[in-house]
Coordinates of C-alpha atoms in Angstrom, one line a residue:
Chain A
N354 CA 5.7 34.0 21.6
L355 CA 2.4 32.6 22.7
T356 CA 2.3 30.9 26.1
I357 CA -0.7 29.0 27.3
L358 CA -0.9 28.5 30.9
K359 CA -3.6 26.4 32.4
L360 CA -3.7 25.8 36.2
M361 CA -5.1 22.4 37.1
D362 CA -6.8 22.4 40.5
G363 CA -7.3 19.4 42.6
D364 CA -10.7 18.8 41.3
G365 CA -9.7 18.9 37.6
S366 CA -11.1 22.2 36.8
T367 CA -8.9 24.7 35.2
T368 CA -8.2 28.4 36.2
D369 CA -7.1 31.2 34.0
A370 CA -3.6 32.3 34.8
S371 CA -5.1 35.9 34.7
Q372 CA -7.1 35.1 37.7
L373 CA -3.9 34.8 39.7
G374 CA -2.9 38.2 38.6
I375 CA -0.1 36.8 36.4
T376 CA 0.6 39.2 33.7
G377 CA 2.0 38.7 30.3
E378 CA 5.6 39.7 31.1
Y379 CA 6.0 37.0 33.7
M380 CA 5.1 34.2 31.4
T381 CA 7.9 32.0 30.4
G382 CA 8.4 31.0 26.8
G383 CA 7.0 27.8 25.5
H384 CA 3.8 25.9 26.6
F385 CA 3.3 25.0 30.1
V386 CA 0.4 23.5 32.0
L387 CA 0.7 23.9 35.8
Q388 CA -0.1 21.2 38.2
A389 CA -1.4 22.3 41.6
Q390 CA -0.1 19.2 43.2
D391 CA 2.2 16.3 42.6
D392 CA 0.2 14.3 40.1
E393 CA 0.7 10.6 40.4
G394 CA -2.2 10.2 38.1
E395 CA -4.6 8.7 40.4
E396 CA -6.2 11.7 41.9
G397 CA -7.4 15.1 41.0
L398 CA -8.2 14.7 37.4
N399 CA -11.8 14.0 36.4
D400 CA -12.3 11.2 34.0
H401 CA -13.5 12.6 30.8
D402 CA -17.2 12.0 30.6
D403 CA -17.7 9.1 28.3
G404 CA -21.1 9.8 27.2
N405 CA -20.6 13.5 27.1
G406 CA -24.1 13.7 28.4
S407 CA -23.5 15.5 31.7
K408 CA -21.5 18.3 30.2
D409 CA -23.6 21.4 30.2
N410 CA -21.7 23.2 27.5
F411 CA -21.0 20.6 24.8
R412 CA -18.2 21.7 22.6
E413 CA -17.2 20.0 19.4
Q414 CA -13.7 19.5 20.7
D415 CA -15.0 17.7 23.8
I416 CA -16.0 14.7 21.9
F417 CA -14.0 11.7 22.9
L418 CA -14.0 8.0 22.5
P419 CA -14.7 6.0 25.7
I420 CA -11.7 6.0 27.9
A421 CA -12.1 2.4 29.0
K422 CA -11.7 1.3 25.4
V423 CA -8.8 3.6 24.7
A424 CA -7.0 2.5 27.9
R425 CA -7.5 -1.2 27.0
I426 CA -5.9 -0.7 23.6
M427 CA -3.0 1.1 25.2
K428 CA -2.6 -1.7 27.8
N429 CA -2.5 -4.3 25.1
A430 CA 0.1 -2.3 23.2
V431 CA 2.7 -1.9 26.0
P432 CA 4.7 -4.8 27.5
Q433 CA 2.5 -6.9 29.8
T434 CA 4.1 -5.6 33.0
G435 CA 3.7 -2.1 32.0
K436 CA 1.3 0.4 33.7
I437 CA -0.4 3.5 32.4
A438 CA -1.0 6.7 34.5
K439 CA -4.4 8.0 34.6
D440 CA -3.7 11.3 33.1
A441 CA -1.8 9.5 30.2
K442 CA -5.0 7.7 29.4
E443 CA -7.1 10.8 29.3
C444 CA -4.5 12.5 27.4
V445 CA -4.5 9.8 24.7
Q446 CA -8.3 10.1 24.7
E447 CA -7.8 13.7 23.5
C448 CA -5.1 12.8 21.1
V449 CA -7.4 10.3 19.5
S450 CA -10.0 13.0 18.8
E451 CA -7.3 15.2 17.4
F452 CA -6.0 12.5 15.2
I453 CA -9.5 11.8 13.7
S454 CA -10.1 15.5 13.1
F455 CA -6.6 15.7 11.6
I456 CA -7.2 12.9 9.1
T457 CA -10.7 13.9 8.4
S458 CA -9.9 17.5 7.4
E459 CA -7.1 16.3 5.1
A460 CA -9.4 13.8 3.5
R461 CA -12.0 16.4 3.1
E462 CA -9.6 18.6 1.4
R463 CA -8.9 16.1 -1.2
C464 CA -12.5 15.3 -1.6
H465 CA -13.3 19.0 -2.2
Q466 CA -10.5 19.4 -4.7
E467 CA -11.9 16.6 -6.7
K468 CA -15.4 18.1 -6.4
R469 CA -16.9 15.3 -4.6
K470 CA -19.1 15.6 -1.6
T471 CA -18.7 12.2 0.0
I472 CA -15.5 11.3 1.8
N473 CA -14.6 7.8 0.7
G474 CA -12.0 5.2 1.7
E475 CA -9.4 6.4 -0.8
D476 CA -9.5 9.9 0.7
I477 CA -8.8 8.5 4.1
L478 CA -5.9 6.3 2.9
F479 CA -4.5 9.3 1.0
A480 CA -4.7 11.5 4.0
M481 CA -2.9 8.9 6.1
S482 CA -0.1 8.8 3.5
T483 CA 0.2 12.6 3.3
L484 CA 0.2 13.2 7.0
G485 CA 3.0 10.8 7.8
F486 CA 1.0 7.7 8.7
D487 CA 1.7 5.7 5.5
M488 CA 2.8 2.8 7.7
Y489 CA -0.8 2.3 8.5
V490 CA -1.9 2.1 4.9
E491 CA -1.0 -1.5 4.0
P492 CA -2.5 -3.0 7.2
L493 CA -5.6 -0.9 6.7
K494 CA -6.0 -2.1 3.1
H495 CA -5.9 -5.6 4.4
Y496 CA -8.5 -5.0 7.0
L497 CA -10.7 -3.2 4.5
Q498 CA -10.7 -6.2 2.3
K499 CA -11.8 -8.4 5.1
F500 CA -14.4 -5.9 6.0
R501 CA -15.9 -5.8 2.6
E502 CA -15.9 -9.5 2.4
A503 CA -17.9 -9.6 5.6
M504 CA -20.3 -6.9 4.2
K505 CA -20.7 -8.8 1.1
G506 CA -22.3 -11.6 3.0
E507 CA -25.1 -9.3 4.1
K508 CA -28.4 -10.6 2.5
G509 CA -26.5 -11.8 -0.6
I510 CA -26.1 -8.3 -2.0
S511 CA -23.3 -7.9 -4.4
A512 CA -21.1 -4.9 -4.7
V513 CA -21.4 -2.9 -7.8
T514 CA -18.4 -1.0 -9.0
V515 CA -18.6 2.5 -10.3
S516 CA -16.0 4.8 -11.6
E517 CA -15.2 8.1 -9.9
G518 CA -16.7 11.4 -10.8
M519 CA -20.3 10.3 -10.7
G520 CA -23.0 12.5 -9.2
E521 CA -23.9 11.9 -5.7
E522 CA -27.5 11.3 -5.8
L523 CA -28.8 8.3 -7.7
A524 CA -32.4 7.3 -8.1
D525 CA -33.3 4.1 -6.3
D526 CA -34.6 2.4 -9.4
T527 CA -31.3 3.0 -11.3
F528 CA -29.9 -0.3 -10.4
T529 CA -31.3 -3.7 -10.1
N530 CA -29.0 -4.7 -7.3
Q531 CA -28.8 -2.2 -4.5
L532 CA -26.5 -2.3 -1.5
P533 CA -28.6 -1.3 1.5
A534 CA -25.6 0.1 3.3
G535 CA -26.3 3.7 4.1
I536 CA -24.6 6.9 3.4
I537 CA -24.6 9.1 6.4
T538 CA -25.9 12.4 5.4
A539 CA -25.6 15.8 7.2
D540 CA -29.0 15.5 8.9
G541 CA -27.9 12.2 10.5
Q542 CA -30.4 10.1 8.5
Q543 CA -29.3 7.1 6.6
Q544 CA -30.4 6.7 3.1
N545 CA -30.4 3.7 1.0
V546 CA -28.2 4.8 -1.7
M547 CA -25.3 3.2 -3.5
V548 CA -22.0 2.9 -1.7
Y549 CA -19.5 4.7 -3.8
T550 CA -16.2 3.0 -4.2
T551 CA -13.2 3.0 -6.5
S552 CA -13.1 -0.3 -8.2
Y553 CA -11.7 -2.9 -5.9
Q554 CA -13.4 -5.9 -7.5
Q555 CA -15.5 -6.9 -10.4
I556 CA -18.5 -9.1 -10.0
P557 CA -19.3 -11.2 -13.0
G558 CA -22.8 -10.9 -14.2
V559 CA -23.4 -7.5 -12.7
Q560 CA -23.5 -4.7 -15.2
Q561 CA -20.6 -2.3 -15.1
L562 CA -21.7 1.3 -14.9
Q563 CA -19.8 3.9 -16.6
F564 CA -20.1 7.6 -15.8
S565 CA -18.2 10.1 -17.8
Chain B
M601 CA -27.3 -0.8 8.1
S602 CA -27.1 0.3 11.7
D603 CA -23.9 1.2 13.5
A604 CA -24.4 -1.8 15.8
N605 CA -24.7 -4.0 12.7
M606 CA -21.6 -2.6 11.2
E607 CA -19.6 -3.0 14.4
E608 CA -20.6 -6.6 14.4
K609 CA -19.3 -7.0 10.9
V610 CA -16.2 -5.2 11.8
E611 CA -15.5 -7.7 14.6
Q612 CA -16.3 -10.6 12.3
A613 CA -14.0 -9.2 9.6
T614 CA -11.0 -8.4 11.7
S615 CA -11.6 -11.4 14.0
S616 CA -9.1 -9.9 16.3
K617 CA -9.0 -9.6 20.0
T618 CA -8.5 -5.9 19.8
I619 CA -11.3 -3.8 21.1
S620 CA -13.7 -2.4 18.6
L621 CA -14.2 1.2 19.0
P622 CA -17.7 2.7 18.7
I623 CA -18.3 3.7 15.1
S624 CA -21.0 6.2 15.9
R625 CA -18.7 8.1 18.1
V626 CA -16.0 8.1 15.4
R627 CA -18.5 9.5 13.0
L628 CA -19.6 12.2 15.4
I629 CA -16.0 13.3 15.7
M630 CA -15.4 13.3 12.1
K631 CA -18.5 15.3 11.4
S632 CA -17.4 18.0 13.9
S633 CA -14.8 19.0 11.3
P634 CA -15.9 21.9 9.2
D635 CA -17.7 21.3 6.0
V636 CA -17.8 17.6 6.4
S637 CA -21.2 16.3 5.1
C638 CA -21.1 12.7 3.9
I639 CA -18.8 9.9 4.9
N640 CA -19.0 6.6 3.3
Q641 CA -18.9 3.4 5.0
D642 CA -15.4 2.4 3.9
A643 CA -14.1 5.8 5.2
L644 CA -15.8 5.3 8.5
F645 CA -14.4 1.8 8.9
L646 CA -10.9 2.9 7.8
T647 CA -10.8 5.7 10.2
T648 CA -12.0 3.6 13.1
K649 CA -9.4 1.0 12.4
A650 CA -6.7 3.6 11.9
T651 CA -7.5 5.1 15.2
E652 CA -6.9 1.8 16.9
L653 CA -3.5 1.6 15.2
F654 CA -2.8 5.1 16.2
V655 CA -3.5 4.4 19.9
Q656 CA -1.2 1.3 19.8
H657 CA 1.5 3.3 18.0
L658 CA 1.4 6.3 20.3
A659 CA 1.3 4.2 23.5
L660 CA 4.1 2.0 22.5
S661 CA 6.4 4.8 21.2
S662 CA 5.9 6.9 24.3
F663 CA 6.4 3.9 26.5
K664 CA 9.7 2.9 24.8
N665 CA 10.9 6.5 24.6
G666 CA 10.0 7.2 28.2
S667 CA 12.0 7.7 31.3
G668 CA 14.0 4.5 31.1
K669 CA 13.7 4.5 34.9
E670 CA 12.2 1.4 36.4
T671 CA 8.9 2.9 37.0
N672 CA 7.4 0.9 34.1
T673 CA 4.7 3.4 33.8
L674 CA 3.6 5.3 30.9
S675 CA 3.2 8.9 32.1
Y676 CA 1.8 12.1 30.6
S677 CA 5.3 13.5 30.2
D678 CA 6.3 10.5 28.1
L679 CA 3.5 11.4 25.7
A680 CA 4.5 15.1 25.7
N681 CA 8.1 14.2 25.0
V682 CA 7.3 11.8 22.1
A683 CA 5.1 14.5 20.6
E684 CA 7.9 16.9 20.5
E685 CA 10.6 14.5 19.4
T686 CA 8.7 12.4 16.7
E687 CA 7.7 14.1 13.5
T688 CA 4.7 11.9 13.0
F689 CA 3.2 13.0 16.4
Q690 CA 4.1 16.7 16.1
F691 CA 0.5 17.6 15.3
L692 CA -0.2 16.8 19.0
T693 CA 2.2 19.4 20.5
D694 CA -0.5 22.0 21.0
I695 CA -2.6 19.7 23.0
L696 CA 0.3 18.1 24.9
P697 CA 1.9 21.0 26.7
K698 CA 4.6 20.1 29.1
K699 CA 3.7 20.3 32.7
I700 CA 5.5 22.0 35.6
L701 CA 4.5 22.0 39.1
A702 CA 2.7 25.2 40.3
R703 CA 5.2 25.7 43.1
E704 CA 8.2 25.5 40.6
Y705 CA 6.5 28.1 38.4
L706 CA 5.8 30.4 41.3
K707 CA 9.3 30.0 42.4
S708 CA 10.7 31.1 39.0
L709 CA 8.2 33.9 39.0
E710 CA 9.6 35.1 42.4
E711 CA 13.1 34.9 41.0
M712 CA 12.1 37.0 37.9
K713 CA 10.6 39.6 40.1
K714 CA 13.7 39.9 42.2
E715 CA 15.8 40.2 39.0
D716 CA 13.5 43.0 37.9
G717 CA 13.9 44.7 41.3
N718 CA 17.6 44.6 40.9
L719 CA 17.6 46.5 37.6

């Protein structure tokens, strides 16, 4: 029965339980995090570094969204008179990163199973559904539609629909109309290639491309 | 299209008063997952938007579920409780361990030692 004990000191740093000479047999069952003091949420805990810039050892699991933005969304969600403890804000910050990773790895699974390399919108929506967040799917589809409409207005570029299963790399001169929207590649560079989508809409006058 | 550009489009599209989360940071988190190479724009947008919904959902559920006392404050333990009790949020239980005060723990430690001594 694995027990994780983290002692939280006044300054927010954590101490290994082993440093207190606490051995395995005294650990209680279940997960516990110890607080060195009564935590009203205002003192003792460092804010997570928003920019992650001042952390010396930058771990993947330490990437968070800015706490102010997260806190604002929380504040807007609860009744107007409600308050939010500081450690609750930091905690949700961590939960958010966990959520993103959770969705991403599920989406990546599906992508991989279908032998594709690029995670697309459908993968994300599917992951939501699979992982118990299907209540988000309809609102998300709605937002996505608005988003795509907003994107369409960009420099008068029309969206081209392609069917699934196409190869990832396409030559720039393959199509007459190109969407300059970038694909984010592993090395962080954006390349002007086609945005791959499942067919949401058809644009008259633009040639339909079929890939078997 | 740059992230800033895209964020602008997101705000236009959703035209909501909700805060738009930084897309570049969302992408960074997504890419920290193993074997993730390419993420298309739709996926990035959907994830960012879903994250917003998630925060709202988590905050509200925890707040409602919480203490019921007149503190009117969303606390860490409200979150820990909701993670344990709600199936949707169970993936969070590892990062939301319940907290006990050190003195309470040390007290129970003492008591266990005494019990051992009596055996």
